[in-house]
CSV table of C-alpha atoms and ligand atoms in Angstrom, one decimal:
chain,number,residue,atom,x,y,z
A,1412,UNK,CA,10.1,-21.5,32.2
A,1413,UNK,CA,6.5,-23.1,32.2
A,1414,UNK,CA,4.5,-22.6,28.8
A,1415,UNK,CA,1.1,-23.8,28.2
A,1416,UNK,CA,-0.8,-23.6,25.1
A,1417,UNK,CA,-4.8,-23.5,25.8
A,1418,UNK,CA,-6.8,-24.5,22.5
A,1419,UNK,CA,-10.2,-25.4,21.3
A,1420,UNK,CA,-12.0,-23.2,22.8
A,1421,UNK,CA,-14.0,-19.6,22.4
A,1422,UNK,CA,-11.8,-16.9,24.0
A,1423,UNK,CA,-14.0,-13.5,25.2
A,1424,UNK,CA,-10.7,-11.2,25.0
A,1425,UNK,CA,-12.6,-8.3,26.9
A,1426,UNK,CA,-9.7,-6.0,24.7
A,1427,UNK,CA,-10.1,-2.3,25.4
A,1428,UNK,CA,-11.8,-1.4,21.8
A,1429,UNK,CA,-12.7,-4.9,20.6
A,1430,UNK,CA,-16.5,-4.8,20.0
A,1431,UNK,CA,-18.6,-7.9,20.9
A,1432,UNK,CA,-16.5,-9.3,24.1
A,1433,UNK,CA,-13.6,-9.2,21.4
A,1434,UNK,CA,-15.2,-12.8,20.8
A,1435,UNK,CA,-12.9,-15.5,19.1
A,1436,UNK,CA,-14.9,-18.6,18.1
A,1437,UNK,CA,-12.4,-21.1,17.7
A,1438,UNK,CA,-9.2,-19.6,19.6
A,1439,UNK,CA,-5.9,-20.2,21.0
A,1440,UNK,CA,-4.1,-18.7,24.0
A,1441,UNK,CA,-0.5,-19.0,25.0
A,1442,UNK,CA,0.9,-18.7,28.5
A,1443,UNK,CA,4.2,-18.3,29.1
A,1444,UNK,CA,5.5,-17.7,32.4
A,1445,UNK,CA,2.6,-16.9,34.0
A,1446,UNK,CA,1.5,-14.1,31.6
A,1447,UNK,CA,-0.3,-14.3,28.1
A,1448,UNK,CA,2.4,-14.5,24.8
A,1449,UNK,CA,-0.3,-14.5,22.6
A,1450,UNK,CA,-4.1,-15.2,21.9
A,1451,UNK,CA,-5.6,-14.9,18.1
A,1452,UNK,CA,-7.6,-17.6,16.3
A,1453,UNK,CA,-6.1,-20.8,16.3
A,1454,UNK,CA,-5.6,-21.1,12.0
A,1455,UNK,CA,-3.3,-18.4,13.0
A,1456,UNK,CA,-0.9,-19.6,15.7
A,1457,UNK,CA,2.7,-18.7,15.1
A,1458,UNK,CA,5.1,-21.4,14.0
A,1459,UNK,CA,7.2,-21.1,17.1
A,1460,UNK,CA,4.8,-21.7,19.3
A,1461,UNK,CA,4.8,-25.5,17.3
A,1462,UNK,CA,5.9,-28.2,19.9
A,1463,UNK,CA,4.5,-26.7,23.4
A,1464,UNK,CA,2.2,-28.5,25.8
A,1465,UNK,CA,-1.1,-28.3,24.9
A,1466,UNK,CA,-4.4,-28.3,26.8
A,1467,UNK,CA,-7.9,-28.8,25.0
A,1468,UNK,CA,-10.7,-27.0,26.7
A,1469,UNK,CA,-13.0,-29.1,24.5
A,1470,UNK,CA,-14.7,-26.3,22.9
A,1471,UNK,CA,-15.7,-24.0,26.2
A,1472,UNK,CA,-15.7,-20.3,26.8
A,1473,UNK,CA,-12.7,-18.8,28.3
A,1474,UNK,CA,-12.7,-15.5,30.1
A,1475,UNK,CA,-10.5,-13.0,31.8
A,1476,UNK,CA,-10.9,-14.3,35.6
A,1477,UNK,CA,-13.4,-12.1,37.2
A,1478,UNK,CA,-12.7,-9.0,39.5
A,1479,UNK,CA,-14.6,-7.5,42.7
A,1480,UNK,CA,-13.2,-4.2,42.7
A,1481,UNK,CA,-15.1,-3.1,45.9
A,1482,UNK,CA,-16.1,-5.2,48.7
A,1483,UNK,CA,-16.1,-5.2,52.4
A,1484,UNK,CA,-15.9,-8.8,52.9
A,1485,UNK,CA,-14.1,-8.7,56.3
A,1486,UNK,CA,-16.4,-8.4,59.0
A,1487,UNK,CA,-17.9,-10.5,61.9
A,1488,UNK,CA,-21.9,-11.4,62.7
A,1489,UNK,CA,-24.6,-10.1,60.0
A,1490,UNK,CA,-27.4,-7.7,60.3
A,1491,UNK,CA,-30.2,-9.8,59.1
A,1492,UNK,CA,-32.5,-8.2,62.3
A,1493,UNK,CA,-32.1,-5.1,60.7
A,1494,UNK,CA,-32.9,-6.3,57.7
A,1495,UNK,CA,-35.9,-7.6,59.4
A,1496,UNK,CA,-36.7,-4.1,60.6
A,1497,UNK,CA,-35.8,-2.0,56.7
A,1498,UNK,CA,-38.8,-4.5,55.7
A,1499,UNK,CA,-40.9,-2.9,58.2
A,1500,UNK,CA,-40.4,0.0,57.4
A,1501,UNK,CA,-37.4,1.8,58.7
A,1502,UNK,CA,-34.8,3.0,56.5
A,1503,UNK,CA,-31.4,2.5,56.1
A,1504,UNK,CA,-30.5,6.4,57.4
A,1505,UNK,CA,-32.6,5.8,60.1
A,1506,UNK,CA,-31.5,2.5,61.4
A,1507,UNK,CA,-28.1,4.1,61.1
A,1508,UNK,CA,-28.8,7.0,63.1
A,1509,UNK,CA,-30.4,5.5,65.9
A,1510,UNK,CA,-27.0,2.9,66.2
A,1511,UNK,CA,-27.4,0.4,63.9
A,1512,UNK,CA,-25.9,-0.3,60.9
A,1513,UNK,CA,-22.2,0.3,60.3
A,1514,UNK,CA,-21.7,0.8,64.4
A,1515,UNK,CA,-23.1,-2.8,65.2
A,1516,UNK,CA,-20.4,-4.3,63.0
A,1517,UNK,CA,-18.0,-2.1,64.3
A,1518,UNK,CA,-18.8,-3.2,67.2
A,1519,UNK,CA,-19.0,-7.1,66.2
A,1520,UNK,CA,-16.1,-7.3,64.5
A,1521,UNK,CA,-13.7,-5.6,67.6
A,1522,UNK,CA,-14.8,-8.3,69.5
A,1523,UNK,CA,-13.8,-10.9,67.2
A,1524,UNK,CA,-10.4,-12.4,67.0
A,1525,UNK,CA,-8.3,-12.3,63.9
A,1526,UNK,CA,-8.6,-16.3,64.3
A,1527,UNK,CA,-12.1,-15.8,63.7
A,1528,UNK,CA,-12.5,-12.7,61.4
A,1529,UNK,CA,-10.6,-14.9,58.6
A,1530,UNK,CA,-12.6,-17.9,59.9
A,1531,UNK,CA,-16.1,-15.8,59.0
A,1532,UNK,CA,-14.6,-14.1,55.7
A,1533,UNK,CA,-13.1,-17.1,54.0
A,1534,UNK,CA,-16.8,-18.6,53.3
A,1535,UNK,CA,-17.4,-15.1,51.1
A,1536,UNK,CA,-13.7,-14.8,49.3
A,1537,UNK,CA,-14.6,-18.8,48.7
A,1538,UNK,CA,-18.1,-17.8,47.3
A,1539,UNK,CA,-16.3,-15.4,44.9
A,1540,UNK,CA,-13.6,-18.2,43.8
A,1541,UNK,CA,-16.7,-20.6,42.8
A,1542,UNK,CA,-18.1,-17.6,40.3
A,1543,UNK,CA,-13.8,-17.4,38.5
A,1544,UNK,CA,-13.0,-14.2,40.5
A,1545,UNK,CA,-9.3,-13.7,40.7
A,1546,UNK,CA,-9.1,-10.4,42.6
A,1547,UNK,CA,-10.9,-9.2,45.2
A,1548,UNK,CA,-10.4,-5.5,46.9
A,1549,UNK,CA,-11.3,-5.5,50.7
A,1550,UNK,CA,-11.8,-2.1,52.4
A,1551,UNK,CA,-11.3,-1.9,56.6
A,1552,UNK,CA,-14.2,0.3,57.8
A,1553,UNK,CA,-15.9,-1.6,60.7
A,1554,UNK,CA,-12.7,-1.0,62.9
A,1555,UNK,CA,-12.4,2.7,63.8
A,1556,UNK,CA,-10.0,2.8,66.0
A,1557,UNK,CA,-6.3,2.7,64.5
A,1558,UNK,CA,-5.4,-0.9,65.8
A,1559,UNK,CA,-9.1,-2.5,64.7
A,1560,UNK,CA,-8.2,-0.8,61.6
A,1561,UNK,CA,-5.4,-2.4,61.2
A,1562,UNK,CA,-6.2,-5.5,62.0
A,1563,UNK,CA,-9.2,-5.8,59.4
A,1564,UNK,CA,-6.3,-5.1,56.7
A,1565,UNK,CA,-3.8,-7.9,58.0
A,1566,UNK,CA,-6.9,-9.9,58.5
A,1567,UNK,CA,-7.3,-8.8,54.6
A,1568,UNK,CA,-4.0,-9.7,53.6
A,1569,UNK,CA,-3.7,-13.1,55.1
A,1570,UNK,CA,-6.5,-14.1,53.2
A,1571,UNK,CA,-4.6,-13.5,50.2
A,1572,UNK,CA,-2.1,-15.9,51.3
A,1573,UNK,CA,-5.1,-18.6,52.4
A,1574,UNK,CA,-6.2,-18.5,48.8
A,1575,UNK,CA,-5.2,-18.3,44.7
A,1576,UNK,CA,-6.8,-14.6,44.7
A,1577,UNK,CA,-4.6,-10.9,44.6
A,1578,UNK,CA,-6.1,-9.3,47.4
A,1579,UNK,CA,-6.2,-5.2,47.0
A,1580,UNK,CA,-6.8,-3.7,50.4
A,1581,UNK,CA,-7.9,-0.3,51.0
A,1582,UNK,CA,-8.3,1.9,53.9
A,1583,UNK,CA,-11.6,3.3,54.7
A,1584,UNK,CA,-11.6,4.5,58.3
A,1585,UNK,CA,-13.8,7.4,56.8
A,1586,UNK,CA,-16.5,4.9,56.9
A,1587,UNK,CA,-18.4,5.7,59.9
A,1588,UNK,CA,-18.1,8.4,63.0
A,1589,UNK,CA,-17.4,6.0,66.5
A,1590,UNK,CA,-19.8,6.9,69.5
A,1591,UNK,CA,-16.7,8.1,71.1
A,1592,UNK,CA,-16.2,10.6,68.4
A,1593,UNK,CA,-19.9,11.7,68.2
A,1594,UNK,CA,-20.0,15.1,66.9
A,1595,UNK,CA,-16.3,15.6,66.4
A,1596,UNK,CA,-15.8,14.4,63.0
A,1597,UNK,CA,-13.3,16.3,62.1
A,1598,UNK,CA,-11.2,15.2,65.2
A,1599,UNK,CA,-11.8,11.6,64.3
A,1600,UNK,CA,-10.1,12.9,61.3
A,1601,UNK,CA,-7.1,14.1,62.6
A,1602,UNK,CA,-6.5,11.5,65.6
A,1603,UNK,CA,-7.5,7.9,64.0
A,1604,UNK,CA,-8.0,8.2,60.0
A,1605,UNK,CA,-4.9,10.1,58.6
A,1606,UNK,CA,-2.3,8.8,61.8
A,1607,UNK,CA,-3.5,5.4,60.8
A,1608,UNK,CA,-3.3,5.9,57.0
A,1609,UNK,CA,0.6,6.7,58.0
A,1610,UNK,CA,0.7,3.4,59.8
A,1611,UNK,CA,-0.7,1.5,57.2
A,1612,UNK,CA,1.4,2.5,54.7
A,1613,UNK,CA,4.4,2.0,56.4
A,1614,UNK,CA,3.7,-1.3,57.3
A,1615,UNK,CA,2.5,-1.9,53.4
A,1616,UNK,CA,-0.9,-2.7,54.3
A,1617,UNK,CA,-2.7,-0.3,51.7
A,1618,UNK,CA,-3.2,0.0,48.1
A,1619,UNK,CA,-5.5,2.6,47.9
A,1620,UNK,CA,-7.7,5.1,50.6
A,1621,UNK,CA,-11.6,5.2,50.3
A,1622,UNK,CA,-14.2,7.3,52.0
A,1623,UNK,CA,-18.3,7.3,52.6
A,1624,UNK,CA,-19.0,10.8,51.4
A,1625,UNK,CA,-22.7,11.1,53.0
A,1626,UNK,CA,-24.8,12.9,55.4
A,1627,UNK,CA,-24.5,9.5,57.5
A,1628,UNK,CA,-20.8,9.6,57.0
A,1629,UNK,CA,-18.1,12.2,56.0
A,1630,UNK,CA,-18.8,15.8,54.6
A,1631,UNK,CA,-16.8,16.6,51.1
A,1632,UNK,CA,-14.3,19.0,53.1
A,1633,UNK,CA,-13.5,15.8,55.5
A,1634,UNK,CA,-12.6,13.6,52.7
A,1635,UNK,CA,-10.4,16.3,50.9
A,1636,UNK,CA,-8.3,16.0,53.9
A,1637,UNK,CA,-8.2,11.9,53.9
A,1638,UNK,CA,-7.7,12.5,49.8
A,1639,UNK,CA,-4.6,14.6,50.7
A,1640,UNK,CA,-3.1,12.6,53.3
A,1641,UNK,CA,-3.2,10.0,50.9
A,1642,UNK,CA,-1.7,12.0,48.0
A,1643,UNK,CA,1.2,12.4,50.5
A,1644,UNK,CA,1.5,9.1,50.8
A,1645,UNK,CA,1.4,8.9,46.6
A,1646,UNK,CA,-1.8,6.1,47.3
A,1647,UNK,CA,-4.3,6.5,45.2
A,1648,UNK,CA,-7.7,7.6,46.4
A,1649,UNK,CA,-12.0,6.6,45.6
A,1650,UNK,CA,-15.2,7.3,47.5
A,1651,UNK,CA,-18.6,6.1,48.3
A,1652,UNK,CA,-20.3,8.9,46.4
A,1653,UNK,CA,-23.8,9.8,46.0
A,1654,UNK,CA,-25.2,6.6,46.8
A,1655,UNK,CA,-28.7,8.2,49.5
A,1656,UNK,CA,-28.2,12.0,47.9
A,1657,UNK,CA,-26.2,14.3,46.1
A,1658,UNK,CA,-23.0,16.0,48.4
A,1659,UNK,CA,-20.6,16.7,45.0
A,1660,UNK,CA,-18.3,13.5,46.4
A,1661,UNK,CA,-17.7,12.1,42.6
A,1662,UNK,CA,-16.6,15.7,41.6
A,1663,UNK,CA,-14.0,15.8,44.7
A,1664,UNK,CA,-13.2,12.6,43.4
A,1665,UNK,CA,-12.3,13.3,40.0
A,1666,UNK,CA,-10.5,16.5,41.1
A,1667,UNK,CA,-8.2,13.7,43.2
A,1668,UNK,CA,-8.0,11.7,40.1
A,1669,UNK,CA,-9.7,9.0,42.3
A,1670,UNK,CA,-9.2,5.2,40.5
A,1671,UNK,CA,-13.2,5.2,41.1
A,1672,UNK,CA,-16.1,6.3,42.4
A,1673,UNK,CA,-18.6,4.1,43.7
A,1674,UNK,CA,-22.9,4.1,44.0
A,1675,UNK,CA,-23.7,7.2,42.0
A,1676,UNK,CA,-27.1,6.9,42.1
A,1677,UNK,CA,-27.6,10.3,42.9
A,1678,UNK,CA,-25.0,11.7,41.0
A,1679,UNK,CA,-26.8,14.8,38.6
A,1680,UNK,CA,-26.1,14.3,35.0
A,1681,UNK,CA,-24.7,17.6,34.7
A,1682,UNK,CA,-21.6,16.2,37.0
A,1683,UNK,CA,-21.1,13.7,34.2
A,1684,UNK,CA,-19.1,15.6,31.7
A,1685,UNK,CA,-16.3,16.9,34.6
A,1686,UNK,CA,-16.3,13.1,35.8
A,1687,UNK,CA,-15.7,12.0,33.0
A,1688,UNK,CA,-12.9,14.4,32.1
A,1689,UNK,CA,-11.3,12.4,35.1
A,1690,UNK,CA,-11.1,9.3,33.6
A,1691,UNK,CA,-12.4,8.1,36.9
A,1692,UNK,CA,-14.2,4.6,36.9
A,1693,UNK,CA,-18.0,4.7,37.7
A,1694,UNK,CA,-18.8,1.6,39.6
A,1695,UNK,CA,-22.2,0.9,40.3
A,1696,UNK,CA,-23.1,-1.8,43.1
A,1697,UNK,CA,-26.6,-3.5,42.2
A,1698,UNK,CA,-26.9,-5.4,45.8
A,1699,UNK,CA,-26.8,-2.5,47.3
A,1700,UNK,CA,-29.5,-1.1,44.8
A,1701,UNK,CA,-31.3,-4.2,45.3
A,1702,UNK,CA,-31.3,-4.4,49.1
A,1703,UNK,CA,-32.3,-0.9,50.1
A,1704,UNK,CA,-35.0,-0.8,47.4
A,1705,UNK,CA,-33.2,1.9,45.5
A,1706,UNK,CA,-35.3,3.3,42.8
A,1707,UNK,CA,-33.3,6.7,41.9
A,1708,UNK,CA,-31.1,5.6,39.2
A,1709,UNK,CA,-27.5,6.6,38.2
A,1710,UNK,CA,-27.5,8.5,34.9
A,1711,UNK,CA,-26.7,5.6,33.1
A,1712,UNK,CA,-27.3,7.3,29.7
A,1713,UNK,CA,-24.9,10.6,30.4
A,1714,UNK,CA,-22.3,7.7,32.0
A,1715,UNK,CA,-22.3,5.9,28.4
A,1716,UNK,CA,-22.5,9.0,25.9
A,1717,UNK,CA,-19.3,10.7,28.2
A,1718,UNK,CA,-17.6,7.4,27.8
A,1719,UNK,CA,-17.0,6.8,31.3
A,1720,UNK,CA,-16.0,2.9,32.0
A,1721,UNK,CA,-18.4,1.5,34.5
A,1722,UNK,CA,-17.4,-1.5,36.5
A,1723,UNK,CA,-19.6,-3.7,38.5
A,1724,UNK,CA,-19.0,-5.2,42.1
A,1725,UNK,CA,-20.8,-7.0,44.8
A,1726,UNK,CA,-20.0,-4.2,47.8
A,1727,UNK,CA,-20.2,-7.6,49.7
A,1728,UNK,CA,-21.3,-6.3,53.5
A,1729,UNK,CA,-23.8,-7.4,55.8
A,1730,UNK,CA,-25.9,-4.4,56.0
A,1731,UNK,CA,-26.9,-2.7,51.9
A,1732,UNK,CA,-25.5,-5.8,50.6
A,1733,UNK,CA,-25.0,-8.9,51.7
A,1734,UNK,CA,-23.6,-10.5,48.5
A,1735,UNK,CA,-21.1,-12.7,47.7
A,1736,UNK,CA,-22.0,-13.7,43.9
A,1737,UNK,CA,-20.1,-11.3,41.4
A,1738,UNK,CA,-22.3,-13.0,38.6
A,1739,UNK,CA,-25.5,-12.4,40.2
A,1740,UNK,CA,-23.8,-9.3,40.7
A,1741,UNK,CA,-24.0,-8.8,36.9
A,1742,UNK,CA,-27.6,-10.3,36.5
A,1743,UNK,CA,-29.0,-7.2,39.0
A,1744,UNK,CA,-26.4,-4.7,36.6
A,1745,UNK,CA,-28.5,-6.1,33.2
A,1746,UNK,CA,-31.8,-5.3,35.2
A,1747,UNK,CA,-31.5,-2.9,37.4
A,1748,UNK,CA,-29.4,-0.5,35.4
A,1749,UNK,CA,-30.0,-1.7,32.2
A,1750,UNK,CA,-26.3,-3.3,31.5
A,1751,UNK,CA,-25.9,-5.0,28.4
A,1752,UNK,CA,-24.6,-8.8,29.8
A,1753,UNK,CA,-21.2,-7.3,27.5
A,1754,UNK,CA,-21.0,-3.8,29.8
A,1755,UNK,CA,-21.7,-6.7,32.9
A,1756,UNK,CA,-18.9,-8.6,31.8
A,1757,UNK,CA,-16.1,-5.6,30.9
A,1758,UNK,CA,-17.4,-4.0,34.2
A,1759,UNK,CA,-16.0,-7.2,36.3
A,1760,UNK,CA,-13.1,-7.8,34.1
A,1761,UNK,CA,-11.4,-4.7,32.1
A,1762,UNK,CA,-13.1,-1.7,34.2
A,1763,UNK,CA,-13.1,-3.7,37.7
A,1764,UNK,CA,-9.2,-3.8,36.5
A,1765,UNK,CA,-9.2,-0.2,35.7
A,1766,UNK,CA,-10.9,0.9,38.7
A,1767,UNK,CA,-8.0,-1.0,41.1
A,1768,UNK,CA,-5.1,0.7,39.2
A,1769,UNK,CA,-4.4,-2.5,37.0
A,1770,UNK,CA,-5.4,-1.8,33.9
A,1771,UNK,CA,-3.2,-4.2,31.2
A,1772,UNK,CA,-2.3,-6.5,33.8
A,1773,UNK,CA,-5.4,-8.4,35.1
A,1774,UNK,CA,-9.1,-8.3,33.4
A,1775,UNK,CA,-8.3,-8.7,29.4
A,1776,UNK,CA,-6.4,-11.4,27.4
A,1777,UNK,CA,-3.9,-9.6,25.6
A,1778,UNK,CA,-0.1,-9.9,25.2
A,1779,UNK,CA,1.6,-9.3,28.3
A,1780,UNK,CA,-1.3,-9.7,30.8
A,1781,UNK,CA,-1.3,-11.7,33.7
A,1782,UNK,CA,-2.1,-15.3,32.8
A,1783,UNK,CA,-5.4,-15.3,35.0
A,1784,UNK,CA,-8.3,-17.1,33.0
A,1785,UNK,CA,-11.4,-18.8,33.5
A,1786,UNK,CA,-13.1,-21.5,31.9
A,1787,UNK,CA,-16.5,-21.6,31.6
A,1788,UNK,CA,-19.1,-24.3,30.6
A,1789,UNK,CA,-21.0,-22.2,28.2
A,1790,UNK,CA,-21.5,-21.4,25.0
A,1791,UNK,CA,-21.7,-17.4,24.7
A,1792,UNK,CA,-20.1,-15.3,27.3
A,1793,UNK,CA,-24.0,-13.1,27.7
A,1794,UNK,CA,-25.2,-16.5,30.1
A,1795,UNK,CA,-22.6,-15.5,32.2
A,1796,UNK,CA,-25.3,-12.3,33.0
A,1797,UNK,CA,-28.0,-14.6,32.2
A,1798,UNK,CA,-27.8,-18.0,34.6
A,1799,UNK,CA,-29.4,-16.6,37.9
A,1800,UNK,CA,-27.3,-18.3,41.1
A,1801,UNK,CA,-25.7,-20.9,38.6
A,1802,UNK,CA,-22.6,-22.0,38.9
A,1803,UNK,CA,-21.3,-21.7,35.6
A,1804,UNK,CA,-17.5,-21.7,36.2
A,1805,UNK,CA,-15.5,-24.9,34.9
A,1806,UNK,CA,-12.1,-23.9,36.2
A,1807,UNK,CA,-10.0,-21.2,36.9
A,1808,UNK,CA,-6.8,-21.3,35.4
A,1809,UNK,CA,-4.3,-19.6,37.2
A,1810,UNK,CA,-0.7,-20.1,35.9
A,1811,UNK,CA,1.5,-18.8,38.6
A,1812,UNK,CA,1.8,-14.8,38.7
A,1813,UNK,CA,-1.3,-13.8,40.1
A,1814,UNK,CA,0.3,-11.5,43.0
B,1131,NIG,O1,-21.0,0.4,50.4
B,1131,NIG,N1,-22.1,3.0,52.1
B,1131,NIG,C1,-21.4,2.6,53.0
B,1131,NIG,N2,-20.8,1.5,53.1
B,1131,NIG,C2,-21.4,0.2,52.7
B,1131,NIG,C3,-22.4,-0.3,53.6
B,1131,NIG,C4,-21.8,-0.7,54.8
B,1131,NIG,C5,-22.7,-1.3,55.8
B,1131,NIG,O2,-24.0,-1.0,55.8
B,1131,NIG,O3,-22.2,-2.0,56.7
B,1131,NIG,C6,-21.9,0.3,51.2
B,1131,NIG,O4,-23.1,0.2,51.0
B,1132,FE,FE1,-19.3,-0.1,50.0
């Protein structure tokens, strides 16, 4: 049995309900095999709990270690020519259409070995580490074919074994249509997308099946048939939605009970109240906001007043968003959409959790949670939000049953 007692110190509970972070100033958190036994204020510490080892955080902040619920962080070269171009003056769609974009990673990261696929993602899953993230998800996507597919998820999975994070991998060969496929969507469909969903899954290489609902990507009757393949397979299903216009994805979402649905920029407030209904998590993705020069925002006000939980990630990629900071991530939430730094930090801890199918296990301090924690040298948690690119994080503390 290992039991550690972490004292002096402010503890930002993120508890579903709790208002202000669940905040408690002068706090006390027990660990006991690898999962929380209890947290309260330290005058109140049960008796039992009496002659345990003890470790004195000398009055810092902890926080449920962060999580990226959706990222693409596998992938070889970067698109920093197109990039180039966008700031000329052609747009993402466009750049897309005429080749670029998703198809010249697809094409980079075929070519590269799985040697060096994990060789170029490590430096982005190590960035993540640095800002106290404990889970990442990865999506495939720049594969297409059912072997590159594949490969991008055991490329996924062995990082999880390279590092102290939970990796959540997710299948997303509904990212982009192949040249090989070009117009025959819906036999990309049939041939590579739902046969190598099977494989996947039998060799217990996915957690959950995504999509890019979008005139640049899949149509809403494509994705239903992913969304059912999946439901065969009893994985659970979310979607690039609405980000460049309005197709209806986040409603075919929450008719799938999707875990989330991602972007929403263009997602009509009128949607909102069936969403919601859902209980599917919004997660909105400020670098790729940021990066494309975004300026139609999601319905942020409808999202609150429906009660919908938003959660926050980088969408770490090299073409709408090359990030690899989860707090900068939560900087961009405050300004672009108008966050509080509290709705920031629930949407990387408790609704990044919710949005990955783990609610009550990673992303609050409560009884019975995973023992996942970071330590932070700071004296409220809004800095975390606040410090642009600073590096904030003291330590994670991971006690032993993170996967
Ligand atoms: O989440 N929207 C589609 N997928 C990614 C972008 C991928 C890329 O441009 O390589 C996104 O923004
Ligand atoms: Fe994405």
């Amino acid at each position: 049995m290992t039991q550690t007692i972490y004292t002096n110190c402010a503890v930002a509970t993120m508890q579903h309900g709790e208002a202000n972070y669940g905040l408690i100033p002068d706090a006390t958190i027990v660990a006991k095999d690898g999962r929380i036994d209890w947290v309260g204020a330290s005058a109140d510490r049960p008796p039992e709990y009496k002659d345990w080892p003890e470790e004195r955080l000398d009055g810092r902040l902890v926080t449920p270690a962060l999580i990226d619920c959706h990222t693409h962080l596998v992938f070889s070269g970067n698109r920093a020519r197109e990039f180039e171009q966008r700031l000329k003056g052609a747009s993402y769609e466009e750049i897309a259409r005429s080749g670029g974009g998703i198809s010249s990673t697809v094409t980079a990261t075929r070519s590269a070995s799985f040697e060096q696929l994990v060789e170029e993602s490590l430096p982005r899953l190590d960035a993540l580490i640095r800002d106290g993230v404990a889970v990442v998800e990865i999506k495939s996507g720049y594969g297409l074919t059912i072997e590159d597919e594949l490969r991008m998820l055991r490329v996924a999975r062995h990082l999880d074994t390279l590092r102290p994070v939970k990796v959540v991998t997710t299948w997303l060969a509904a990212h982009s249509l192949p040249p090989d496929f070009a117009d025959r969507a819906d036999a990309y469909i049939d041939e590579i997308v739902i046969p190598g969903l099977s494989r996947a899954a039998e060799e217990g290489l996915v957690d959950a099946v995504d999509g890019f609902c979008e005139s640049i990507g899949f149509s809403p009757a494509q994705i239903e048939r992913v969304f059912k393949a999946a439901q065969s397979l009893s994985l659970p299903v979310k979607l690039h939605a609405e980000q460049l216009s309005d197709l209806k994805g986040s409603l075919l979402a929450a008719r799938y009970s999707a875990l989330s649905a991602d972007h929403l920029e263009f997602l009509a407030e009128e949607d909102v109240p069936e969403f919601a209904a859902a209980g599917t998590v919004a997660v909105l993705l400020p670098g790729a906001f940021y990066m494309l020069k975004e300026t139609k925002l999601p319905p942020m006000e409808a999202l609150r007043q429906h009660g919908v939980d938003i959660a926050i990630a980088t969408d770490c990629n090299p073409g709408s968003s090359p990030l690899s900071s989860i707090l900068t991530a939560m900087t961009m939430s405050c300004i672009e959409f108008g966050l509080t730094p509290e709705e920031a930090l629930s949407g990387t801890t408790r609704c990044a959790a919710k949005a990955l199918g783990l609610s009550g296990q990673y992303g609050e301090i409560v009884a019975g949670a995973r023992a996942e924690l970071a330590v932070w040298d700071v004296g409220h948690p809004a800095e975390l939000s606040y410090w642009m690119g600073g590096t904030p994080l003291y330590q994670r503390l991971a006690t032993g049953a993170l996967k």
